[in-house]
CSV table of C-alpha atoms in Angstrom, one decimal:
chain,number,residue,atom,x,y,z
A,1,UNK,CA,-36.8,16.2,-20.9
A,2,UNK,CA,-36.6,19.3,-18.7
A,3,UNK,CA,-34.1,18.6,-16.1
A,4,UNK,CA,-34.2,20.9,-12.5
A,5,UNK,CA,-30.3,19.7,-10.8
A,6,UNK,CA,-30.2,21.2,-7.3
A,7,UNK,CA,-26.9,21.3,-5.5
A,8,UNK,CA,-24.4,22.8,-3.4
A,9,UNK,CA,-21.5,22.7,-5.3
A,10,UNK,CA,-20.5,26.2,-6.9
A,11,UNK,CA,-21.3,25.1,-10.8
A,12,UNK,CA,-20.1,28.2,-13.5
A,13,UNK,CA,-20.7,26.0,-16.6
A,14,UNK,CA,-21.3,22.9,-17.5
A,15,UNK,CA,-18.1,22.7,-19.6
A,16,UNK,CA,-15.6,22.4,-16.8
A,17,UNK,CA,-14.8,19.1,-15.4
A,18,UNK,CA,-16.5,17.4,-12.2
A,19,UNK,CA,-18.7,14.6,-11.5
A,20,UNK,CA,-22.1,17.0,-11.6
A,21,UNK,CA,-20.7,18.8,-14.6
A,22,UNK,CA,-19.7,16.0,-16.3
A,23,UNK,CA,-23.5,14.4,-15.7
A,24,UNK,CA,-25.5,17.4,-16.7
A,25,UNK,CA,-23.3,17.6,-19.6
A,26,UNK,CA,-24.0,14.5,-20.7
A,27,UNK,CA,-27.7,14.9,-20.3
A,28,UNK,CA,-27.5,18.1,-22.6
A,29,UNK,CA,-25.4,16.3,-25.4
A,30,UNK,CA,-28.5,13.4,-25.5
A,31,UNK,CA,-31.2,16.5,-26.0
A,32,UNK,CA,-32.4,17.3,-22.7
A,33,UNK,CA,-32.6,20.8,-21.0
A,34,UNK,CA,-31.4,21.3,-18.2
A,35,UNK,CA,-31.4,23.9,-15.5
A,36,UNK,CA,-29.0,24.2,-12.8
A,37,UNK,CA,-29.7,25.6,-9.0
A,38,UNK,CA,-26.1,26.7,-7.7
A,39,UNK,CA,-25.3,28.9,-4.8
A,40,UNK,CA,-23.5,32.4,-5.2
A,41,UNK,CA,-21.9,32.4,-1.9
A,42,UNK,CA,-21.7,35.5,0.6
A,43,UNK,CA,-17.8,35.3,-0.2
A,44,UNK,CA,-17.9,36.4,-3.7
A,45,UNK,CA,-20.4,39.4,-3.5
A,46,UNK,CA,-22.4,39.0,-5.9
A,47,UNK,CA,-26.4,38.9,-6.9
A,48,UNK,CA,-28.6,36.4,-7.2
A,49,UNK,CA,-28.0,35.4,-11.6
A,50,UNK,CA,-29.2,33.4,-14.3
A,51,UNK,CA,-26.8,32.6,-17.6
A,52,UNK,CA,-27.8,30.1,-20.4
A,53,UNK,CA,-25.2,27.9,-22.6
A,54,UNK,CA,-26.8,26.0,-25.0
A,55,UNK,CA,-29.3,23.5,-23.2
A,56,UNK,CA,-28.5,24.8,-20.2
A,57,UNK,CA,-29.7,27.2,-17.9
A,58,UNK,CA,-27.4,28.1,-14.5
A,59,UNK,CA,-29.0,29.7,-11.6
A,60,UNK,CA,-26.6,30.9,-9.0
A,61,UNK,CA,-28.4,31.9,-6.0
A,62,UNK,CA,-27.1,34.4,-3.7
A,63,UNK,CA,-26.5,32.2,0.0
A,64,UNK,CA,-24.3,32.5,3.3
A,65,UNK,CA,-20.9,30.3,3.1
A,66,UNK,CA,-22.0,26.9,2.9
A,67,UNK,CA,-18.4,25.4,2.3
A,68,UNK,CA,-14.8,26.2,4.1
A,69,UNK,CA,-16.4,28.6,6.5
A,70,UNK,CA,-17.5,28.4,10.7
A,71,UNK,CA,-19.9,25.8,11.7
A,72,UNK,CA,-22.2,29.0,12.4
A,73,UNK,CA,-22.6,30.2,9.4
A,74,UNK,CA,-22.7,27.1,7.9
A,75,UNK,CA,-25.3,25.8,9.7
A,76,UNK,CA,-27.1,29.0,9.2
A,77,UNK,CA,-26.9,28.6,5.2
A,78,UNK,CA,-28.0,25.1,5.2
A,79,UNK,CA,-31.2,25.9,6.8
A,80,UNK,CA,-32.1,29.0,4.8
A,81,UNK,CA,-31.0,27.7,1.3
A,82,UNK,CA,-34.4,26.3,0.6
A,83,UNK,CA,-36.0,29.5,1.0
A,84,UNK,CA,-33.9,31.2,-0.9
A,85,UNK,CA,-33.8,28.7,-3.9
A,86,UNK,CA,-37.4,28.2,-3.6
A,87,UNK,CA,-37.5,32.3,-4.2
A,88,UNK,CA,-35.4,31.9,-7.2
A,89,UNK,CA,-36.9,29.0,-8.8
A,90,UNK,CA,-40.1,30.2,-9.0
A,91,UNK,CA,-39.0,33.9,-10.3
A,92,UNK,CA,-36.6,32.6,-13.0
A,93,UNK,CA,-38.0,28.9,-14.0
A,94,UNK,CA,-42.2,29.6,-13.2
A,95,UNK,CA,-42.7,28.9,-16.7
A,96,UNK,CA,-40.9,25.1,-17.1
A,97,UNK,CA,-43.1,22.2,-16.8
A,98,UNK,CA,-39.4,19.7,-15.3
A,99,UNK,CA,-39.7,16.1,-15.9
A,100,UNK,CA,-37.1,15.3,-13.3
A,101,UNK,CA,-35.9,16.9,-10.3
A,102,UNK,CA,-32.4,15.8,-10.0
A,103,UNK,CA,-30.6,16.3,-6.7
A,104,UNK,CA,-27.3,15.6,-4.3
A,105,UNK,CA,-26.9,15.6,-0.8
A,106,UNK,CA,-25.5,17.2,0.8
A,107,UNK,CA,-27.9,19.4,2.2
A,108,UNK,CA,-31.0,17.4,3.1
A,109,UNK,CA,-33.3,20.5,3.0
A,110,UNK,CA,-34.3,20.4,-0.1
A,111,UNK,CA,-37.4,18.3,0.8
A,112,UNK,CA,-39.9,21.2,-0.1
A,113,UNK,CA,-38.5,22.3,-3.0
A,114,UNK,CA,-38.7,18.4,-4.6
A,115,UNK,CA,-42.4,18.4,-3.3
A,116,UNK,CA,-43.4,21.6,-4.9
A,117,UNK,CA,-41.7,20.3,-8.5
A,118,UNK,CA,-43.6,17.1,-8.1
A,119,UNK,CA,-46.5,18.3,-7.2
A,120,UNK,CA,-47.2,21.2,-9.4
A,121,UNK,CA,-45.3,19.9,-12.5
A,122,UNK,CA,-46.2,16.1,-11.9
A,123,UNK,CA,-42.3,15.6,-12.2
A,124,UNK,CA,-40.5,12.3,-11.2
A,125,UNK,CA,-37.6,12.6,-8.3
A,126,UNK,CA,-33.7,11.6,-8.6
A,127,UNK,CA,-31.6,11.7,-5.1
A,128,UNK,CA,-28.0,11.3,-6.0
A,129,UNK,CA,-26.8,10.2,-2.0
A,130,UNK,CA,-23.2,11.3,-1.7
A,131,UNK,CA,-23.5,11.9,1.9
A,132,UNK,CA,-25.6,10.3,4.7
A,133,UNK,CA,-26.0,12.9,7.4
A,134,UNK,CA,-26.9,13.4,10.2
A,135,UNK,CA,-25.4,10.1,11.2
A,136,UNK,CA,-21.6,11.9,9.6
A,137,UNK,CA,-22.3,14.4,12.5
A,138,UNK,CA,-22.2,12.3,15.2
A,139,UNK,CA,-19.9,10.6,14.3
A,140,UNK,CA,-17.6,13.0,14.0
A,141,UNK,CA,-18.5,14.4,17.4
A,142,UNK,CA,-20.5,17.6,16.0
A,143,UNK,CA,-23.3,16.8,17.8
A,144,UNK,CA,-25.2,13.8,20.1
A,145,UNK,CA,-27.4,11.6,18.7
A,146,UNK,CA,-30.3,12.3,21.5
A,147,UNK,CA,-29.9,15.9,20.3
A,148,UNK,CA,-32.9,18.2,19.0
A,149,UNK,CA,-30.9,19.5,15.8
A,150,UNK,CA,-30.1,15.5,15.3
A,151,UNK,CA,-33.4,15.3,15.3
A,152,UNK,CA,-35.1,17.9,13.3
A,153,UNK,CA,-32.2,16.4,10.9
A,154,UNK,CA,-32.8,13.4,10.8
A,155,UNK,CA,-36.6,14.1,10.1
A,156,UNK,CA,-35.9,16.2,7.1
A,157,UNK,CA,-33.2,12.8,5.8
A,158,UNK,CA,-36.5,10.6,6.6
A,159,UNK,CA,-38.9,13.4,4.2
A,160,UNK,CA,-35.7,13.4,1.6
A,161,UNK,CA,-36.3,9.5,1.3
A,162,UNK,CA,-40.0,9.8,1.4
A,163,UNK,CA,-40.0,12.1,-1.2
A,164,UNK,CA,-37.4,10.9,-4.1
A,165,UNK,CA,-38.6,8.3,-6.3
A,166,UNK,CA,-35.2,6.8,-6.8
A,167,UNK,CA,-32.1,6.9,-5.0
A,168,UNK,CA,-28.7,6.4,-6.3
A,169,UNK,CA,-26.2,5.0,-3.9
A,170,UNK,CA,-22.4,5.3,-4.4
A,171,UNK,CA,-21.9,1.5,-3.5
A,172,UNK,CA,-23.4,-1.7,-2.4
A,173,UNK,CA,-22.2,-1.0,0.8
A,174,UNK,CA,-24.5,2.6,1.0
A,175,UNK,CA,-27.6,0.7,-0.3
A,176,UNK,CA,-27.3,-1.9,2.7
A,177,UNK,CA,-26.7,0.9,4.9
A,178,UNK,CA,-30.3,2.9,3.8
A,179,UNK,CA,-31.9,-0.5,4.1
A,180,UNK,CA,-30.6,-1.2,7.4
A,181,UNK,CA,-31.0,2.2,9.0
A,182,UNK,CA,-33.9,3.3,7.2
A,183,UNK,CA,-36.3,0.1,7.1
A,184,UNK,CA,-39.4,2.5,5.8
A,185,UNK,CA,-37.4,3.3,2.4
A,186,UNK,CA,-39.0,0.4,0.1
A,187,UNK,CA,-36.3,-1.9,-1.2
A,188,UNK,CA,-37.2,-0.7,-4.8
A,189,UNK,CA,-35.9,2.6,-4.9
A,190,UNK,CA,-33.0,1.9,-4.1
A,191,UNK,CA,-30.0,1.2,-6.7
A,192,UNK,CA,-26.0,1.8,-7.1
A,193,UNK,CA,-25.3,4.4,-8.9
A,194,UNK,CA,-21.9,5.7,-8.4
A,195,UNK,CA,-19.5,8.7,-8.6
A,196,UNK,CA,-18.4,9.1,-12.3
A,197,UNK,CA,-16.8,11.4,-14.7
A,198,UNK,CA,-16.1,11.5,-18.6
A,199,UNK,CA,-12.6,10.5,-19.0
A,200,UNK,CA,-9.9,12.0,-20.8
A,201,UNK,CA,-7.6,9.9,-22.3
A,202,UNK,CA,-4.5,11.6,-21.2
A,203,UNK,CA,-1.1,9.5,-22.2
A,204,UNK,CA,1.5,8.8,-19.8
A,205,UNK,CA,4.4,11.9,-19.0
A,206,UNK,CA,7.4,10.6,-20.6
A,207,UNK,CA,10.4,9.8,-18.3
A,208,UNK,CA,12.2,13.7,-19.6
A,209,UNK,CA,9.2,15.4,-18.4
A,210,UNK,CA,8.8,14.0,-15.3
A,211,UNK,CA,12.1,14.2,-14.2
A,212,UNK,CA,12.1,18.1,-15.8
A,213,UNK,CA,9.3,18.7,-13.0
A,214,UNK,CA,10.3,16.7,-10.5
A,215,UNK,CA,13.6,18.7,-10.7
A,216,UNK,CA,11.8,22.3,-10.6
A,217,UNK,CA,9.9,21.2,-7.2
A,218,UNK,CA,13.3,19.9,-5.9
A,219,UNK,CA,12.1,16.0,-5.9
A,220,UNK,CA,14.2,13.3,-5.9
A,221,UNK,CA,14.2,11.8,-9.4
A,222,UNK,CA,14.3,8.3,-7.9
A,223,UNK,CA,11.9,9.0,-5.4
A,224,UNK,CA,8.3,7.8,-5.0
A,225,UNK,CA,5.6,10.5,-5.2
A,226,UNK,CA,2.5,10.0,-3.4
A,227,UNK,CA,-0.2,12.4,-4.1
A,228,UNK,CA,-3.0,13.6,-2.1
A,229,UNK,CA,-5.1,16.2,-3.1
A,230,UNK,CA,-8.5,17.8,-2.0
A,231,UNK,CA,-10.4,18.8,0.6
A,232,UNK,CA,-8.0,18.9,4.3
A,233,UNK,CA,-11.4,18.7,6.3
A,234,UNK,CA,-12.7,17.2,9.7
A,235,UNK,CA,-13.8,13.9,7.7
A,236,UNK,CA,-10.6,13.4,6.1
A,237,UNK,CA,-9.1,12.6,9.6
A,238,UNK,CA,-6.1,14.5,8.9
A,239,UNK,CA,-4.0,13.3,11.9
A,240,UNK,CA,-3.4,10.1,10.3
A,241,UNK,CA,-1.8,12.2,7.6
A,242,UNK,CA,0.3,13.7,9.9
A,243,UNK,CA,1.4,10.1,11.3
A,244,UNK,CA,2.4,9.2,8.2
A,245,UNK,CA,4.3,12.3,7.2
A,246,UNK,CA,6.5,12.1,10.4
A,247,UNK,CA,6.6,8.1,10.2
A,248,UNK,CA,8.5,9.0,6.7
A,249,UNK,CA,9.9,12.2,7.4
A,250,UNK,CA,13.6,10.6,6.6
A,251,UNK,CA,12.4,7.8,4.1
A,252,UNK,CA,14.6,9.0,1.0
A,253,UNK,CA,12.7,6.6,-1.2
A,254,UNK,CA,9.3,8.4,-0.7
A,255,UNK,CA,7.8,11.6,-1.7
A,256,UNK,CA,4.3,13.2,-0.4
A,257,UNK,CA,2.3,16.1,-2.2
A,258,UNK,CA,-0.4,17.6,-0.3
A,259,UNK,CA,-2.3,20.2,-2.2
A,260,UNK,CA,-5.7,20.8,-0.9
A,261,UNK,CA,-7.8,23.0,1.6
A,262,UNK,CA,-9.9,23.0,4.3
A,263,UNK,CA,-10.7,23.0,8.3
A,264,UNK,CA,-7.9,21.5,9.0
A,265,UNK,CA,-4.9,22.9,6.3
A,266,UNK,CA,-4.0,25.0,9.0
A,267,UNK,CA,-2.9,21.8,11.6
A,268,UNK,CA,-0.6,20.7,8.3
A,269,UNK,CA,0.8,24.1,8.0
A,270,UNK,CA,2.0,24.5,11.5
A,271,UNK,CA,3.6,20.8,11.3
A,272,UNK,CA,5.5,21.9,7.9
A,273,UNK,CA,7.0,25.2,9.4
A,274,UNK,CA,7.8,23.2,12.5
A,275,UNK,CA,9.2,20.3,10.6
A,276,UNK,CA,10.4,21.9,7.4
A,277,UNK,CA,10.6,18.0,5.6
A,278,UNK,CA,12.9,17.3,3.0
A,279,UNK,CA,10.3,15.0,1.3
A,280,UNK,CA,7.0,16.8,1.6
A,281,UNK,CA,5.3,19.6,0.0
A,282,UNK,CA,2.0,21.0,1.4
A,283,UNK,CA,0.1,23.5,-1.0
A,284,UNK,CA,-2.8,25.2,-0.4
A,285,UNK,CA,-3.9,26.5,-3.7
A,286,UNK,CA,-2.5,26.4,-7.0
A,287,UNK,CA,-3.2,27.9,-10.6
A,288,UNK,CA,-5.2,25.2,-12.7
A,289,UNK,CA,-2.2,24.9,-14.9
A,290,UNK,CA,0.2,24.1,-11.9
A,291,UNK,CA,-1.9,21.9,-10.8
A,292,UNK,CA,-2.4,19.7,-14.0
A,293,UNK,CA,1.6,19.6,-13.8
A,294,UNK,CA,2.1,18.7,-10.7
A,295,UNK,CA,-0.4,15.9,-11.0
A,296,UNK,CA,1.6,14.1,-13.9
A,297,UNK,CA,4.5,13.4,-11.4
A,298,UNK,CA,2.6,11.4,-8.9
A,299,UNK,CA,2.8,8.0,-8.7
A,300,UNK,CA,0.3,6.8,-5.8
A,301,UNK,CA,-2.9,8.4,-4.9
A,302,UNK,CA,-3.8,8.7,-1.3
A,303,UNK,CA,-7.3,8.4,0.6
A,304,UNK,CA,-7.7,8.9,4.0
A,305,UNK,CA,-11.0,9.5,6.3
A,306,UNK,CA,-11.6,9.5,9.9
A,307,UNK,CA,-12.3,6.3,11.6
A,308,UNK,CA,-14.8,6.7,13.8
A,309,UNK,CA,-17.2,7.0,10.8
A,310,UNK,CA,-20.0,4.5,10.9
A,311,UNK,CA,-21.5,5.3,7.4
A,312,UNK,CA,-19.6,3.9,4.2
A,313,UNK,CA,-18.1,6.8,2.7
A,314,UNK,CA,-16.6,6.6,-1.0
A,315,UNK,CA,-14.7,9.6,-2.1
A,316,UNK,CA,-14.9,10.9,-5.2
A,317,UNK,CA,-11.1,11.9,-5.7
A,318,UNK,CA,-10.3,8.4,-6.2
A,319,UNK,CA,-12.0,8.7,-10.1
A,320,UNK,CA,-8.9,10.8,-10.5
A,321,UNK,CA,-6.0,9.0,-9.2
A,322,UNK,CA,-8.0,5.9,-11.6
A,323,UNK,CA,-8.1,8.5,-14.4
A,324,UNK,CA,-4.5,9.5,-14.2
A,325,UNK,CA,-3.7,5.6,-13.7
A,326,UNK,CA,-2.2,5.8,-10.3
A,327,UNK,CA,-2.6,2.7,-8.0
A,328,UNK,CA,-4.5,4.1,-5.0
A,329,UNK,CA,-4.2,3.7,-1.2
A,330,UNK,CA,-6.8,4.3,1.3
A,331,UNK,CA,-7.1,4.7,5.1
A,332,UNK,CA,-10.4,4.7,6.6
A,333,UNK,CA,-12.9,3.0,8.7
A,334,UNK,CA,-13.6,-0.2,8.3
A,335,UNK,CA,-17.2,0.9,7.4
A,336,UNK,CA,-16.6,1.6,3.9
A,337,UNK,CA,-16.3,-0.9,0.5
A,338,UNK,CA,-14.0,1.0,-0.8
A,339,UNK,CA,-11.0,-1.0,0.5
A,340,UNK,CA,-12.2,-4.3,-0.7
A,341,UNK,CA,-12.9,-3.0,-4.0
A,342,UNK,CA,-9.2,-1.6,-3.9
A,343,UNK,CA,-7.7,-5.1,-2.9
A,344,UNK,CA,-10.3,-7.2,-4.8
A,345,UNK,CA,-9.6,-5.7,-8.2
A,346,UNK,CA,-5.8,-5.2,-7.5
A,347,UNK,CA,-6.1,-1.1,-8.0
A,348,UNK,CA,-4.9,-0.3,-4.7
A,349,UNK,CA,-4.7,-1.5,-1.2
A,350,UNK,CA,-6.2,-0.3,1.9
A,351,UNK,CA,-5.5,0.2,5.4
A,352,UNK,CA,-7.5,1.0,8.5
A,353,UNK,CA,-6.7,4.7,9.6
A,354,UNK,CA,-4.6,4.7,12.4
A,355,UNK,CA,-3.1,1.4,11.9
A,356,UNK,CA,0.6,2.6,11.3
A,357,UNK,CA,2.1,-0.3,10.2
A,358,UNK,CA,-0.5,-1.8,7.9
A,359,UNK,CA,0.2,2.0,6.1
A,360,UNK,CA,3.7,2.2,6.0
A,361,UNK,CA,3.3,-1.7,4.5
A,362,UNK,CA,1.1,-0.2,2.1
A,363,UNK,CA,3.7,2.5,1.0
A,364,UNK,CA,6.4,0.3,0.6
A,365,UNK,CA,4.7,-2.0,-1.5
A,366,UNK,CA,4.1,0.6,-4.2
A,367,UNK,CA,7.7,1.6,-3.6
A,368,UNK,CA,8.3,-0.8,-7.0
A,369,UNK,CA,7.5,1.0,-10.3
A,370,UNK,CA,6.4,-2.5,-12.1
A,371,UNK,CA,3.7,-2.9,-9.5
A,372,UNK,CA,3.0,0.5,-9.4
A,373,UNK,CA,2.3,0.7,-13.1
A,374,UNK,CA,0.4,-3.0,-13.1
A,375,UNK,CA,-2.3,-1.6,-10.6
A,376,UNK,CA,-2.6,2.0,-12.0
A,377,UNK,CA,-3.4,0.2,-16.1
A,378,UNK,CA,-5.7,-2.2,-14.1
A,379,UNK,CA,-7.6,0.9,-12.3
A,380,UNK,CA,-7.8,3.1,-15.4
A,381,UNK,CA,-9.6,-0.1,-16.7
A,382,UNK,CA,-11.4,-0.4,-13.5
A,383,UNK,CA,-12.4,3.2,-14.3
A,384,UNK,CA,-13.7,2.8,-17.8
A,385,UNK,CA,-15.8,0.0,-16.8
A,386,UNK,CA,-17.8,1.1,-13.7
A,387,UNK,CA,-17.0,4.7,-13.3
A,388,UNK,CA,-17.9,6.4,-16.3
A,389,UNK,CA,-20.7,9.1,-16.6
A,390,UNK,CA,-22.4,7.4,-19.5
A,391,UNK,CA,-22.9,4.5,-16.7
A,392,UNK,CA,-24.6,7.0,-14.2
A,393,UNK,CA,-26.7,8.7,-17.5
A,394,UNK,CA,-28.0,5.1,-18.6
A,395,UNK,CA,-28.8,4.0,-14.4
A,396,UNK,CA,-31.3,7.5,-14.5
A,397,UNK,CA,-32.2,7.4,-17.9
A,398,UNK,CA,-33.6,3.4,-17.5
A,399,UNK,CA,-36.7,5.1,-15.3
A,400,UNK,CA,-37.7,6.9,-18.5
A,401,UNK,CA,-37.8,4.3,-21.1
A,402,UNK,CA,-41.3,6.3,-22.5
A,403,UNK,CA,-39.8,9.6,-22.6
C-alpha cells in the first residue's frame, strides 16, 4: 500500500525511535510505501524539503512554531498548516494514488487535506486520537467553552470524526469518552488502539555501573531515584511537581531527576536556584548519550497531569519507564484509566494530583528494591503484551484484509 502519515511531530527519519517512527517503520519493513508530512518549523530556517530512505518518502514542510513557542504563534501555525501541507502534497506527491491516509491529532485541521486524499485517490482514512481538543482547552482554562474559537474548533473535531473511517483510541476509557461526547460518531469506528513502540531488549545496569553514575551526578548510592522526563508543559500540572519536590526536599532516602522542557521549565528553574536541593536535579536538555545514561540509574518513573482535565489522557512516556522496567507512578485526574491499569496489573500505583499524602504513600512504597524490581519485570511484560508496535500495525492492518 501507499501510506500518506500527517503529523505534527518533527520526523527526520524513520530510523530513530518514537511511537510514529517506530509505526511507519514497521509498515515499511511489511512492504508498504510510505510518505511522511512533517513540519520544518520557523525555528530552524530552513525550506520546505523532500528526502527518501528506502520505502519512505519525508516531507518537511516549512511552518510557524507549532510546539514550545507563545500561544500566538501557535495558534497561528495550527490554522495555517493545512494550507501549507495541502501546497506541498500536491507539488511533491501529485503523482501517488495512497491507499490510506494515516493521521494524529493533534492538530484537528487536517480535515481537508483527508477529504481531498479520499476523494481524489478513493483512499481509506486512519485517525490515530492522541489528543481530544478543544475540550483540553478548556479545561485548562485557555479558553470558555461558549467561545467562538471553541467553536469553530470544535466544528473542525466534529468534520475530523466525520471524515476518518477508523479511529484508534489510546484506551477504553477514550473510546467511552468519543461515544459519550460525540453521539453522531457510529459505534463502529471506533476501536483501542494504543500508544506503542518496538522494544529494545536492553539488560539491567549492573550494580558497578550504576553506582559509577550515580557517583558522577553526586547521588546517594542508597538513595531512591525517581525519574521524570519529558515535556514540563501546562498539562503536565507541574505545581504538583513542585509539592512533591519540597514535600521531600530533606528525605535522604529519595532522589528526583527532572529532565525535560517546556512552558513551564522555567517555574522549576526558579524553585531550584531558590532551593538549591540536595536530592534533586532539574535538566533541561541533554546530549542523547547523557541521556541514555542517566536513564539507567532510575528506579521509578513519574507521571503527572493537571487535574482539572475532564478527558482521559494516557501519556505516552510511560512505554518508556515499562521499557526500561521501572514501576511507574502517576498523578492525574481522576478522568484517566491509566491509574487503574497501573494498580490492576501491579506495574505502578496512582495518585490523584494534588493529593499529598496519597503521593508521598506512593513514594515510600517503592522505597523497597524487591518491590520495585517485582512491578518494573511485571510492566516490561505488561509492555510486550499490549504495548507493542506490531499490536498497533495488526489493529490498522485488519481493515485491509484484501490488500
Amino acid at each position: 500500500m501507499n501510506i500518506l502519515f500527517l503529523t505534527i511531530v518533527r520526523i527526520n527519519t524513520i530510523s530513530e525511535r518514537g511511537i510514529y517512527n517506530d509505526l511507519l517503520r514497521k509498515f515499511c519493513q511489511k512492504g508498504h510505501n510510505v510518505y511522511v508530512v512533517t513540519p520544518n518549523e520557523r525555528r530552524y530556517g530552513q525550506k520546505t524539503n523532500l528526502t527518501t530512505e528506502n520505502k519512505s518518502h519525508i516531507l518537511k514542510v516549512k511552518t510557524l512554531n507549532l510546539q514550545k513557542t507563545n500561544l500566538v504563534e501557535k495558534g497561528l501555525g495550527t490554522l495555517m498548516i493545512e494550507k501549507q501541507y495541502m501546497l506541498a502534497i500536491k507539488k511533491n506527491f501529485g503523482h501517488i494514488k495512497f491507499d490510506l491516509v494515516l493521521y494524529s491529532t493533534p492538530p484537528i485541521t487536517f480535515t481537508s487535506i483527508i477529504r481531498f486524499i479520499k476523494k481524489t485517490n478513493s483512499a481509506k482514512s486512519y485517525l490515530l486520537l492522541k489528543d481530544i481538543f478543544p475540550q483540553n482547552a478548556v479545561d485548562l482554562g485557555f479558553f470558555k467553552k461558549n467561545s467562538l474559537i471553541y467553536k469553530y474548533f470544535k466544528r473542525k473535531e466534529q468534520q475530523l470524526y466525520q471524515f476518518s473511517d477508523h479511529i484508534g483510541c489510546m484506551s477504553e476509557a477514550n473510546v467511552e469518552y468519543i461515544k459519550t461526547h460525540n453521539k453522531t460518531v457510529p459505534d463502529h469506528k471506533l476501536e483501542v488502539n494504543p500508544n506503542s513502540i518496538e522494544p529494545v531488549n536492553k539488560p539491567a545496569p549492573d550494580i558497578a555501573k550504576k553506582g559509577s553514575i550515580k557517583k558522577k551526578y553526586n547521588i546517594s548510592a542508597d538513595a531512591t531515584v525517581f525519574l521524570y522526563g519529558g515535556n514540563l508543559g501546562k498539562p503536565q500540572g507541574i505545581g504538583f511537581l513542585l509539592d512533591v519536590l519540597r514535600k521531600n526536599i530533606n528525605n535522604k532516602r529519595v532522589f528526583f531527576l527532572i529532565i525535560g522542557n517546556g512552558t513551564e521549565y522555567s517555574k522549576l528553574a526558579e524553585w531550584f536556584e531558590q532551593n538549591n536541593p540536595a536530592n534533586a536535579i532539574l535538566e533541561k536538555e541533554l546530549p542523547k548519550q547523557e541521556y541514555d545514561e542517566l536513564i539507567l540509574i532510575g528506579d521509578v518513573g513519574l507521571i503527572f497531569l493537571d487535574p482539572r482535565f475532564t478527558i482521559p489522557n494516557f501519556p505516552s512516556r510511560l512505554l518508556s519507564y515499562l521499557e526500561n522496567r521501572m514501576p511507574v507512578i502517576a498523578a492525574t485526574d481522576v478522568h484517566t484509566d491509566l491509574g487503574p491499569i497501573l494498580e490492576t496489573n501491579h506495574i505502578g500505583k496512582w495518585s490523584k494530583s494534588g493529593d499529598i499524602q496519597k503521593m508521598q504513600e506512593c513514594i515510600d512504597f517503592f522505597c523497597d528494591s524487591a518491590t520495585r524490581n517485582n512491578y518494573g519485570e511485571r510492566g516490561y511484560s505488561y509492555m510486550l503484551s499490549h504495548f507493542h508496535v506490531n499490536k498497533s500495525y495488526e489493529i490498522i492492518m485488519s481493515h485491509f484484509k484484501n490488500v
